[in-house]
mmCIF file of C-alpha atoms and ligand atoms in Angstrom:
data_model
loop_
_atom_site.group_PDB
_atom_site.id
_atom_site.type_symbol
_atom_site.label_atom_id
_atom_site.label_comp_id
_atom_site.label_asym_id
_atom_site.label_seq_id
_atom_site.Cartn_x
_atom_site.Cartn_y
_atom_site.Cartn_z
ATOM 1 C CA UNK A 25 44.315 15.741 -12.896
ATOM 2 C CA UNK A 26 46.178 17.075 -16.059
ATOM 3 C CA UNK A 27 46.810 20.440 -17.251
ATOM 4 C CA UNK A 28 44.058 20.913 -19.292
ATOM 5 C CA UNK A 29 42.551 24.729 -20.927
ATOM 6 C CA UNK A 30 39.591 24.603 -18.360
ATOM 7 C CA UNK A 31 42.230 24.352 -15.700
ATOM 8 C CA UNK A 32 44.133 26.946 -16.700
ATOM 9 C CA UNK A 33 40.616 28.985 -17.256
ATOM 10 C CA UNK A 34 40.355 28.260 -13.961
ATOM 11 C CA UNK A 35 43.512 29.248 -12.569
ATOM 12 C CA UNK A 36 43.666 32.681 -14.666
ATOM 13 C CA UNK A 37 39.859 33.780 -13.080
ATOM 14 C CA UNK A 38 40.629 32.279 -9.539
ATOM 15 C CA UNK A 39 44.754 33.889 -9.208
ATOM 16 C CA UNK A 40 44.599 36.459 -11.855
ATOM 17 C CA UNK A 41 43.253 39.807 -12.934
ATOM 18 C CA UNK A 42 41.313 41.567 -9.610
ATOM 19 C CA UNK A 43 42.068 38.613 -7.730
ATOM 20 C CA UNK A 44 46.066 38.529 -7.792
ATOM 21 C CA UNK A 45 46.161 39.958 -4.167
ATOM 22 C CA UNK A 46 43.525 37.387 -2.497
ATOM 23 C CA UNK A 47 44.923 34.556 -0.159
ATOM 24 C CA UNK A 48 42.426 31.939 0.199
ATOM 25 C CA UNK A 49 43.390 30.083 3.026
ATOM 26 C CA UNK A 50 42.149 31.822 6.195
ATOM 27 C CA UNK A 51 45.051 30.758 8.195
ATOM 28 C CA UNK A 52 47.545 31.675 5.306
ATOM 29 C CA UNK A 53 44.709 34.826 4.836
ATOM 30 C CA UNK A 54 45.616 36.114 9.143
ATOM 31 C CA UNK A 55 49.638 35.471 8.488
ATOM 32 C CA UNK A 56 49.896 38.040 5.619
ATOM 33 C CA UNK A 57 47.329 40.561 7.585
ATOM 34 C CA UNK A 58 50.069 40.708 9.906
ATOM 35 C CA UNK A 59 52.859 41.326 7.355
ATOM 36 C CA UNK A 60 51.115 43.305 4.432
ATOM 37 C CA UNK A 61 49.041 46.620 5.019
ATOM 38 C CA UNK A 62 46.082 47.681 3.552
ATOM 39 C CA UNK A 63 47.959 49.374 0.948
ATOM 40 C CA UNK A 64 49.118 45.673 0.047
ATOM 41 C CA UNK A 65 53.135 46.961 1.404
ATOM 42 C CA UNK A 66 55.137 45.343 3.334
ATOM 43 C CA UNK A 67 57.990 46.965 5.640
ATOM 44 C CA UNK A 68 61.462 46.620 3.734
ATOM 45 C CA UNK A 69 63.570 43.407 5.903
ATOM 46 C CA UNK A 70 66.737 45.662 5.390
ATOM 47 C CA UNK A 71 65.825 48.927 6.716
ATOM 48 C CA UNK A 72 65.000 50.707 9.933
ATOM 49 C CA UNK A 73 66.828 49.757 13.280
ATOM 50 C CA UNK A 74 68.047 46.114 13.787
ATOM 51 C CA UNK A 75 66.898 44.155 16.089
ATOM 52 C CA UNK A 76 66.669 40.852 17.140
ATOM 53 C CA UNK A 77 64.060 38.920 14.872
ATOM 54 C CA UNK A 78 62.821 42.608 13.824
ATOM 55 C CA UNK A 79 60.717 42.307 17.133
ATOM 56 C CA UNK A 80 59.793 46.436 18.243
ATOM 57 C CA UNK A 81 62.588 47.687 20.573
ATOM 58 C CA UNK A 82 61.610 48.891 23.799
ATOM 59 C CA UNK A 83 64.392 50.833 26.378
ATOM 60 C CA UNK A 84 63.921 49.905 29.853
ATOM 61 C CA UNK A 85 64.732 51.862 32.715
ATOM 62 C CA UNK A 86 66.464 49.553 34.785
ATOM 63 C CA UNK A 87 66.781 51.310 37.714
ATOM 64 C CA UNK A 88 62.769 50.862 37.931
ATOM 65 C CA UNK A 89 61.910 48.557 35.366
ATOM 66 C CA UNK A 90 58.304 48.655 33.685
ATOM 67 C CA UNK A 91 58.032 45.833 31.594
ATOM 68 C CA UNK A 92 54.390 46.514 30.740
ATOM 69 C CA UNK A 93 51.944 43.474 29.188
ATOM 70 C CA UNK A 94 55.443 42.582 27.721
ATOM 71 C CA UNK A 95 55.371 38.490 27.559
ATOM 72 C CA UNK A 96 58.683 37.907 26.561
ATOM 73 C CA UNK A 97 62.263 40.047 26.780
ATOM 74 C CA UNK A 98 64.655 39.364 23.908
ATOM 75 C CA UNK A 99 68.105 40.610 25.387
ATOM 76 C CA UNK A 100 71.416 40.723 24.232
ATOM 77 C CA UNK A 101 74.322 39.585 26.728
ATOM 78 C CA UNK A 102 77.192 41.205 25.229
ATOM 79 C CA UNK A 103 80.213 39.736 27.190
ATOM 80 C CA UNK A 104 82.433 36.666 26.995
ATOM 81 C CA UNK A 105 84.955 37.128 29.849
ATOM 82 C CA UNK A 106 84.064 33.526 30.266
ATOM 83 C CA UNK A 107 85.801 31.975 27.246
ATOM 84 C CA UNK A 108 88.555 29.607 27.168
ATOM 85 C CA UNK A 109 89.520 29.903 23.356
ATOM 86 C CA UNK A 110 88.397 32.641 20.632
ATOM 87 C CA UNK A 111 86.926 35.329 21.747
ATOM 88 C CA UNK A 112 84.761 37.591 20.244
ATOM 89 C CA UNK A 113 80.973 36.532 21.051
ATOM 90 C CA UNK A 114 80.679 39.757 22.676
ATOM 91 C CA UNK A 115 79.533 40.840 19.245
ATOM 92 C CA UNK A 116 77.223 38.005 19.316
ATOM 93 C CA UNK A 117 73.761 40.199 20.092
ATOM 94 C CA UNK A 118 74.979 42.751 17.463
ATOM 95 C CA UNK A 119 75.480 40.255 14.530
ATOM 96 C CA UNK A 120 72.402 38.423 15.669
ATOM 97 C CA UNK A 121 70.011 41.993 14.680
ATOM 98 C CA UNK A 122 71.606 42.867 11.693
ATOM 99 C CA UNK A 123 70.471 39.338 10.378
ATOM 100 C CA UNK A 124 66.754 39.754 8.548
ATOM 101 C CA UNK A 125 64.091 37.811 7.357
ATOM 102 C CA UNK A 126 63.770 36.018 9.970
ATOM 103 C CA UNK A 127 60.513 34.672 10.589
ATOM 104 C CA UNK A 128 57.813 36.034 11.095
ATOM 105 C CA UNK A 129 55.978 32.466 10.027
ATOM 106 C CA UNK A 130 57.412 29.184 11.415
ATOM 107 C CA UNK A 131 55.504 27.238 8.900
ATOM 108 C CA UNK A 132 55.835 23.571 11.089
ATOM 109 C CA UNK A 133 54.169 25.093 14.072
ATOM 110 C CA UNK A 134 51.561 27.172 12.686
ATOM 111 C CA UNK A 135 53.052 30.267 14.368
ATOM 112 C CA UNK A 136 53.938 33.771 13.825
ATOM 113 C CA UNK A 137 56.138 34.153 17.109
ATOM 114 C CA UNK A 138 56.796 38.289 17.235
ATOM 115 C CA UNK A 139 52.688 38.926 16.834
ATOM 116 C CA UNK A 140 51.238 36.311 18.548
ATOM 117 C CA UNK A 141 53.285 36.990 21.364
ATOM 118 C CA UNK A 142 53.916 40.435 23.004
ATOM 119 C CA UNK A 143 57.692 40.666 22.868
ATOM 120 C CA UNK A 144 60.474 43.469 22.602
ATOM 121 C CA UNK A 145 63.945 43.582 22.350
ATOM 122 C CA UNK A 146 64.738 45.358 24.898
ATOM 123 C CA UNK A 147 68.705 46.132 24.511
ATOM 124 C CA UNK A 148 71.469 44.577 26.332
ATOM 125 C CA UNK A 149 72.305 43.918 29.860
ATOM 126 C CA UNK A 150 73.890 46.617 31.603
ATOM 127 C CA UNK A 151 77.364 45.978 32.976
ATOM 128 C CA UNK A 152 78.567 48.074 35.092
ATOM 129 C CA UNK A 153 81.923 47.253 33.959
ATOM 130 C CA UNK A 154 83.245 44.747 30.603
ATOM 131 C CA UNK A 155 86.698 43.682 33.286
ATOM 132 C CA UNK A 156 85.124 41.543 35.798
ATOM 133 C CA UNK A 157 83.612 37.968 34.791
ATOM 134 C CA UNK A 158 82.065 37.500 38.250
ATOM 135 C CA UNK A 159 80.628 41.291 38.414
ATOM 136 C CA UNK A 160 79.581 40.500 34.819
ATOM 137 C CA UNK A 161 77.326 37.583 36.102
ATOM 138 C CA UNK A 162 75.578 39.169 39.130
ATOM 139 C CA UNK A 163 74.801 42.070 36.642
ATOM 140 C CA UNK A 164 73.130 39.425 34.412
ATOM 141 C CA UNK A 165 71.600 37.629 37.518
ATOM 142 C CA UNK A 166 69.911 40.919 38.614
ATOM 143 C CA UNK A 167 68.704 41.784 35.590
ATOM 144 C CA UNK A 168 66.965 38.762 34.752
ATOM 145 C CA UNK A 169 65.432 38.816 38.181
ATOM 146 C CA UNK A 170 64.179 42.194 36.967
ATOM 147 C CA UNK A 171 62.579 40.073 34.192
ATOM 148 C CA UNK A 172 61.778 37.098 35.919
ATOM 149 C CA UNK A 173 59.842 39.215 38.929
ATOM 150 C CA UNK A 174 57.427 40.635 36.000
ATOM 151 C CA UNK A 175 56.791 37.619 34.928
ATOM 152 C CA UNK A 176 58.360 37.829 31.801
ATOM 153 C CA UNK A 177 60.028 35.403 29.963
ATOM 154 C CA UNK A 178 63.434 36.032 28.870
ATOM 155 C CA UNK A 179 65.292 34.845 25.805
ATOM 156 C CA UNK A 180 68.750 35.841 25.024
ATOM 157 C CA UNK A 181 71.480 36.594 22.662
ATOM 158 C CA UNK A 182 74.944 35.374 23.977
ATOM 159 C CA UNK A 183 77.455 36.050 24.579
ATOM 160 C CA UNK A 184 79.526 33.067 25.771
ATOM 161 C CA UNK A 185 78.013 30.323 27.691
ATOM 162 C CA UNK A 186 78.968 31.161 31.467
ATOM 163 C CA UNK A 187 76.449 33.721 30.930
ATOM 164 C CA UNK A 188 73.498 30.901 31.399
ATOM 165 C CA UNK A 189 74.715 30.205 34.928
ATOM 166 C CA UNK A 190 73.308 33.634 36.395
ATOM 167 C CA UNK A 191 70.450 33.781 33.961
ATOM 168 C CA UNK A 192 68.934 30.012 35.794
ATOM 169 C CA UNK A 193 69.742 31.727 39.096
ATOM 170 C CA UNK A 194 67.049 34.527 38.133
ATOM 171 C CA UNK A 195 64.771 31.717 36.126
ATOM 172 C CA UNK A 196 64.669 28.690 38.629
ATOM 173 C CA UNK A 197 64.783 30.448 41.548
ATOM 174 C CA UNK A 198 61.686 28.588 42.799
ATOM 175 C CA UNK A 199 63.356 25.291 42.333
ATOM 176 C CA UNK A 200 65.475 23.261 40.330
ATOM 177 C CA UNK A 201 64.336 22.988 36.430
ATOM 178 C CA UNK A 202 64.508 20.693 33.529
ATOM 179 C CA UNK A 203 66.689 21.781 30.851
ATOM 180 C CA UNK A 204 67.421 21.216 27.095
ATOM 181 C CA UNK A 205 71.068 21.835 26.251
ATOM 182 C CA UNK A 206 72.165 21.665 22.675
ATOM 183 C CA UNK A 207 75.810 22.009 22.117
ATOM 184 C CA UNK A 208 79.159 20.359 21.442
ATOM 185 C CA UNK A 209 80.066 20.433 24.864
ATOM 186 C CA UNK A 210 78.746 19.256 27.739
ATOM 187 C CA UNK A 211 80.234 22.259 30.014
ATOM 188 C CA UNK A 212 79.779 20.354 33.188
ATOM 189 C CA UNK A 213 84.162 20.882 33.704
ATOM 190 C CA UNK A 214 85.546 22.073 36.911
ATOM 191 C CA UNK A 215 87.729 24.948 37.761
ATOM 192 C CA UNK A 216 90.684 26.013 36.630
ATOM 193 C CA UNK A 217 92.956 28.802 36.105
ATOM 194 C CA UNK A 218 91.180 30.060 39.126
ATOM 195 C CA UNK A 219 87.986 30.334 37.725
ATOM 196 C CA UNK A 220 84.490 27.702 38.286
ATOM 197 C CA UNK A 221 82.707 30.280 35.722
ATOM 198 C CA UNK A 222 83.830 29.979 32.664
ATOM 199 C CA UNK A 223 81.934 28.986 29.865
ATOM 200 C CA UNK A 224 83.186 25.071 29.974
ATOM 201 C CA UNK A 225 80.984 24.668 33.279
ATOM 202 C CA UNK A 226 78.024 26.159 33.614
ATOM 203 C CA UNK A 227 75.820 23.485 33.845
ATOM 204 C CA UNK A 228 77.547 21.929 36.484
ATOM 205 C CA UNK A 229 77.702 24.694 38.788
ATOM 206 C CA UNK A 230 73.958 25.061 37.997
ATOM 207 C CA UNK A 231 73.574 21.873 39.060
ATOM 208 C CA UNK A 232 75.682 22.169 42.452
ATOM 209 C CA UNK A 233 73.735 25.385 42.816
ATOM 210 C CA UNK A 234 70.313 23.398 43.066
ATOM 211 C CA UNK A 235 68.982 25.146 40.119
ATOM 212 C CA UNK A 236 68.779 22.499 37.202
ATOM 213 C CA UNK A 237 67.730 18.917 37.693
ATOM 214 C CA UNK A 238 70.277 16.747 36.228
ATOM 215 C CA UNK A 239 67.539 13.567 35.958
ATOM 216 C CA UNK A 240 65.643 16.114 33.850
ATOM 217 C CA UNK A 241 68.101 17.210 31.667
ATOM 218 C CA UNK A 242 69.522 16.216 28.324
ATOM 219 C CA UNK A 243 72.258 17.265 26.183
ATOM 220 C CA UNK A 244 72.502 16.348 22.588
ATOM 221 C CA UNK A 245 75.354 17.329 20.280
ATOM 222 C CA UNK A 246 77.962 16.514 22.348
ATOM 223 C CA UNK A 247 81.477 15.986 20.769
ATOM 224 C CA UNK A 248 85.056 16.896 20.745
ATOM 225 C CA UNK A 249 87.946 15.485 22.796
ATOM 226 C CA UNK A 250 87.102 17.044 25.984
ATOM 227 C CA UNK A 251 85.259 14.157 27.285
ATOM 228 C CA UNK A 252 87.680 13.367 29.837
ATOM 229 C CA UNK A 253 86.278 16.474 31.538
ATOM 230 C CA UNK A 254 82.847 15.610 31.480
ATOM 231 C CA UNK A 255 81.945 12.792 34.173
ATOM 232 C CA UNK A 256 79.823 14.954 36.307
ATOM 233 C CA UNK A 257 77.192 15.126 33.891
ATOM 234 C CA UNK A 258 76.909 10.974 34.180
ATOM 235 C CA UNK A 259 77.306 10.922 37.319
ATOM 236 C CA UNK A 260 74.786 13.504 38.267
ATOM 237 C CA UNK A 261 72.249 11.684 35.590
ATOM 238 C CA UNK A 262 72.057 13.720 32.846
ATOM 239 C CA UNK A 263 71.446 12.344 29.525
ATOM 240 C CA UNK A 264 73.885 12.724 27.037
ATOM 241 C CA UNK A 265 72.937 12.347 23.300
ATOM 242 C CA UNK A 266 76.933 12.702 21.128
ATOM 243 C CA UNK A 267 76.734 13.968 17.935
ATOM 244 C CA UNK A 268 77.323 10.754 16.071
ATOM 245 C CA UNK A 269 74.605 8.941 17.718
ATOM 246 C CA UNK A 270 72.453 11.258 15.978
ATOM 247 C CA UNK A 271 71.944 9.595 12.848
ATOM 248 C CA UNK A 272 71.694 6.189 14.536
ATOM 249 C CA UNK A 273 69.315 7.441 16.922
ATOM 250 C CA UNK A 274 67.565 9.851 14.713
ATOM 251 C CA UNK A 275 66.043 12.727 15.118
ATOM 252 C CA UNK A 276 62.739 11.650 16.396
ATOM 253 C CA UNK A 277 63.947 9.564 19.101
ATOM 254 C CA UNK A 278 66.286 11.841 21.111
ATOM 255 C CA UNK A 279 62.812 14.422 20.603
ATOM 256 C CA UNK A 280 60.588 11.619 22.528
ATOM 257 C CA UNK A 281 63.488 11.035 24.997
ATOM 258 C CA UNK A 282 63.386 14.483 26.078
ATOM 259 C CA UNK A 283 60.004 14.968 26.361
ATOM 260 C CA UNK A 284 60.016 12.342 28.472
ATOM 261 C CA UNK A 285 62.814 13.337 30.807
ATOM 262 C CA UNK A 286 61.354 17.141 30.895
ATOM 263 C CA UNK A 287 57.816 15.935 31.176
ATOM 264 C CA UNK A 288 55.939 19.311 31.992
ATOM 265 C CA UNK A 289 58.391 20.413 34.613
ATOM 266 C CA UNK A 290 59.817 24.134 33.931
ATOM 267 C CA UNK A 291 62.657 23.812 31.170
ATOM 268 C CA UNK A 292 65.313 26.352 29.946
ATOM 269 C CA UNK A 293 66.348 25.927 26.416
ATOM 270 C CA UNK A 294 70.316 26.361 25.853
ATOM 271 C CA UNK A 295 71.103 26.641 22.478
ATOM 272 C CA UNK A 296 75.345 26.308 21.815
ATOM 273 C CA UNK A 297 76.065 27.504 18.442
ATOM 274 C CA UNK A 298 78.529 25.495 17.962
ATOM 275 C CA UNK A 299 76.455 22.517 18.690
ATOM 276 C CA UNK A 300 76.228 23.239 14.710
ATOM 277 C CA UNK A 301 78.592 22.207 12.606
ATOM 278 C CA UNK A 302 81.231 24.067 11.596
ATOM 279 C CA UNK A 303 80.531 23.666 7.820
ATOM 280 C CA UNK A 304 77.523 26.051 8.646
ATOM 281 C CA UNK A 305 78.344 27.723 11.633
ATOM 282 C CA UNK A 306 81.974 28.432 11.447
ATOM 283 C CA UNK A 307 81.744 31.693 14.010
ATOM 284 C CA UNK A 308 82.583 30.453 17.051
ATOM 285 C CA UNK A 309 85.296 30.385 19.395
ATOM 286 C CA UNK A 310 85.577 26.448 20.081
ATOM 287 C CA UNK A 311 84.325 24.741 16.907
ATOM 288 C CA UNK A 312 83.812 21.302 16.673
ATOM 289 C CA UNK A 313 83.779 19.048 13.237
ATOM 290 C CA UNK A 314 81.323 16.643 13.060
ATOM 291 C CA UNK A 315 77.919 18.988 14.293
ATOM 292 C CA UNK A 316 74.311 18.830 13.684
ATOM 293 C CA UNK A 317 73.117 19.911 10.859
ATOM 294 C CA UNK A 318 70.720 23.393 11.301
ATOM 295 C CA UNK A 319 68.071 21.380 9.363
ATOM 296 C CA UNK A 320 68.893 18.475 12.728
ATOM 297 C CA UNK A 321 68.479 21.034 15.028
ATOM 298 C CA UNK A 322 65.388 22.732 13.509
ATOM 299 C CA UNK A 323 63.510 19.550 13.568
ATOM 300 C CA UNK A 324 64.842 18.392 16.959
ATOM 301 C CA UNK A 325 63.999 22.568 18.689
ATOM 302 C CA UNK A 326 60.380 22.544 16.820
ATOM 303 C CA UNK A 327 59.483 18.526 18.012
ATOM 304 C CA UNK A 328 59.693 20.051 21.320
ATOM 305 C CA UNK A 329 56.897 22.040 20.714
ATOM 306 C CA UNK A 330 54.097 21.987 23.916
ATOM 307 C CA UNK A 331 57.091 21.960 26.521
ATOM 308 C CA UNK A 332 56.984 24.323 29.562
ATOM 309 C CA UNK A 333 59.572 26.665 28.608
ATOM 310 C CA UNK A 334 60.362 29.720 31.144
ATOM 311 C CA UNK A 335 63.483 30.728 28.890
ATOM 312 C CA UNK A 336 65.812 30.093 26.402
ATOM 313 C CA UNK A 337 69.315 31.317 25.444
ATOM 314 C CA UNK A 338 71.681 30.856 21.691
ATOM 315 C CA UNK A 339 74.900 31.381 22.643
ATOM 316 C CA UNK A 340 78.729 32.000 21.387
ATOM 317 C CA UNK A 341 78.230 32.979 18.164
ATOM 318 C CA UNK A 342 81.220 35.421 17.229
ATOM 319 C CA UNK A 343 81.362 36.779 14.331
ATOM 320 C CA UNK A 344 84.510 37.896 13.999
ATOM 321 C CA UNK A 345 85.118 34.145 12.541
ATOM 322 C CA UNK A 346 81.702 34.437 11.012
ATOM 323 C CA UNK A 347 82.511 35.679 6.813
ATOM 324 C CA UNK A 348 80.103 34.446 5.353
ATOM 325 C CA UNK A 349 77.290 35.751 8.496
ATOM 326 C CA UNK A 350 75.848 32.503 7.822
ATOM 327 C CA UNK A 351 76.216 31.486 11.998
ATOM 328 C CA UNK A 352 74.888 34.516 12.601
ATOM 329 C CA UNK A 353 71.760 33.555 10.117
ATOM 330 C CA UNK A 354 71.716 29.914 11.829
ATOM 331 C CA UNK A 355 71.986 31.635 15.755
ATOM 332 C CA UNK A 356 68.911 34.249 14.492
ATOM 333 C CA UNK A 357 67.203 31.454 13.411
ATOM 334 C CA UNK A 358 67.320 29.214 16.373
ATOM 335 C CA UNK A 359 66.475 32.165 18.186
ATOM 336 C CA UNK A 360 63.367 32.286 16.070
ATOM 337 C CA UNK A 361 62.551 28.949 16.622
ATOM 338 C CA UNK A 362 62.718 28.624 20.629
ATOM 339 C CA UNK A 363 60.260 31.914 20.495
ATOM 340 C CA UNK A 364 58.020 29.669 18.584
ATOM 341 C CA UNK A 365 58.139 27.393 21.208
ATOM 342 C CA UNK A 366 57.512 29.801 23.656
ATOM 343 C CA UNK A 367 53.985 31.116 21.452
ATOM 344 C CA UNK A 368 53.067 27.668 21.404
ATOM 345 C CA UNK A 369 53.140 27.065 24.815
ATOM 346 C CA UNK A 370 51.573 30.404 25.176
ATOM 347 C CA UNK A 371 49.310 30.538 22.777
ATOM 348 C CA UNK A 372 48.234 26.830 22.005
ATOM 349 C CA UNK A 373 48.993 26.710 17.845
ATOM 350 C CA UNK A 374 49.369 23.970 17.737
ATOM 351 C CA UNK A 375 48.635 21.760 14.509
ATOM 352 C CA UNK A 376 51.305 19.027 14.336
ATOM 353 C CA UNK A 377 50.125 16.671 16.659
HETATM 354 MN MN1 MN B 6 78.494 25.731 25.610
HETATM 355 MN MN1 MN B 7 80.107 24.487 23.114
#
């Protein structure tokens, strides 16, 4: 078909004059009702309070929580006591709201994640004091089962990773869950320096703790020259998918291998910024060359769509080592993406496959 005058003819009566402002396409037609008022405005991306994904902020009384119809709980976790290099990812939540247009359409799943769903930001976790790593996690642990016992899903801002260790205690405490790690480490180390919680062994301790099911659990990204430190998460059976088996593999693959391990068992989604490379997300405390790609780990988060998420985390980002804010855009995103996954497994869009 070639560019002829009845085409444009066409064109100028079907886009122009009193029809500039229709949308055509139905679905296309219910994304922008959602976005642009009747007055044919939408809100401004850089004003009004931040927060995360520009989802409405609600304050909880956590000394008798009401959590309403709420669905899901963005929440910031503030605190990286648990960090064994950089620190800094307490800013994490903070840099994660100031970052906007995020969303609100996730264009590969046919989703619009903040209405579809009914979700909040609803602040931070309260610590009753920023000197204790251990008093630190059972604040997070009974919060979350605050969140959990409403049956509401939470997703969080980190934070460094040790914080994921009393978040599963609140989300799988039925059982031990799948789980979907993304990061450069595999943070299945021991102790040391007196400490089994910091943010280089998590997943073990989760593991130890009954709460995550190591057959059921796969972690992609993995990299650096801590290996050596690492033979629990063989030995326990976890998958592990290194970051330059990615191209080999491709993306598509390690997807079908972890729906198959994860099946429709419970998962948590742990999202390691610096899973990422550093040539896009530089803001973290323990980079690692030789990361995904954000376009690798878009395609890899939104091929799990249909999984039976109960939560989610991005963690370490830390701005501080962040100029550009660009890890802060990539950790917003990703953030934006696993709450896609959670609408589609709540809500059923679904048009991919
Ligand atoms: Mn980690
Ligand atoms: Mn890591």
């Amino acid at each position: 078909m070639s560019f002829t005058p009845e085409k444009l003819k066409y064109l100028q009566e079907r886009f122009g004059g009193a029809n500039e402002q229709l949308i055509y396409d139905e679905h296309f037609q219910s994304v922008a009702n959602t976005v642009i008022d009747s007055s044919g405005t939408r809100d401004a991306p850089y004003a009004g309070i931040p927060t995360l994904l520009d989802a409405p902020a609600e304050r909880i009384a956590w000394g008798a929580p009401d959590f309403g119809d709420l669905q899901v709980a963005l929440i910031g976790v503030p605190m990286d006591l648990g960090i064994t290099n950089r620190n800094g990812t307490r800013f994490g939540p903070r840099a994660l709201r100031t970052i906007e247009r995020i969303g609100p359409y996730n264009h590969v799943l046919k989703a619009v994640p903040t209405r579809d769903l009914k979700v909040a930001d609803i602040g931070d976790v309260p610590f009753r004091s920023r000197f204790h790593l251990e008093q630190c996690h059972q604040d997070i642990e009974e919060t979350y089962k605050k969140i959990t016992a409403a049956g509401v899903i939470p997703l969080s801002a980190g934070g460094d990773h040790s914080m994921t260790l009393p978040i599963l205690k609140a989300v799988a405490k039925d059982g031990p869950i799948a789980l979907i790690h993304i990061d450069a480490h595999c943070d299945t180390s021991g102790p040391f320096d007196g400490s089994r919680f910091h943010h280089g062994g998590p997943f073990r301790q989760a593991v130890l703790e009954g709460l995550v099911d190591p057959t059921k659990t796969i972690q992609i990204g993995i990299r650096g020259s801590a290996e050596y430190l690492w033979e629990f998460s063989y030995e326990s059976g976890m998958t592990v998918v290194h970051a330059e088996e990615v191209t080999g593999l491709g993306v598509p693959a390690i997807v079908q291998r972890a729906l198959e391990l994860v099946g429709d068992t419970p998962v948590y989604v742990s999202f390691d910024i610096d899973s990422i490379d550093p040539a896009f997300a530089p803001g973290t405390g323990t980079p690692e060359v030789g990361g995904l790609t954000v376009r690798e780990a878009q395609e890899l988060l939104r091929g799990l769509a249909g999984i039976n998420i109960v939560g989610g985390d991005v963690v370490e980002v830390s701005p501080a080592y962040d100029a550009t804010t660009n890890t802060a855009h990539v950790g917003a995103q990703i953030l934006f993406e696993i709450l896609s996954l959670i609408s589609v497994r709540l809500n059923g869009h679904f048009a991919n496959k």
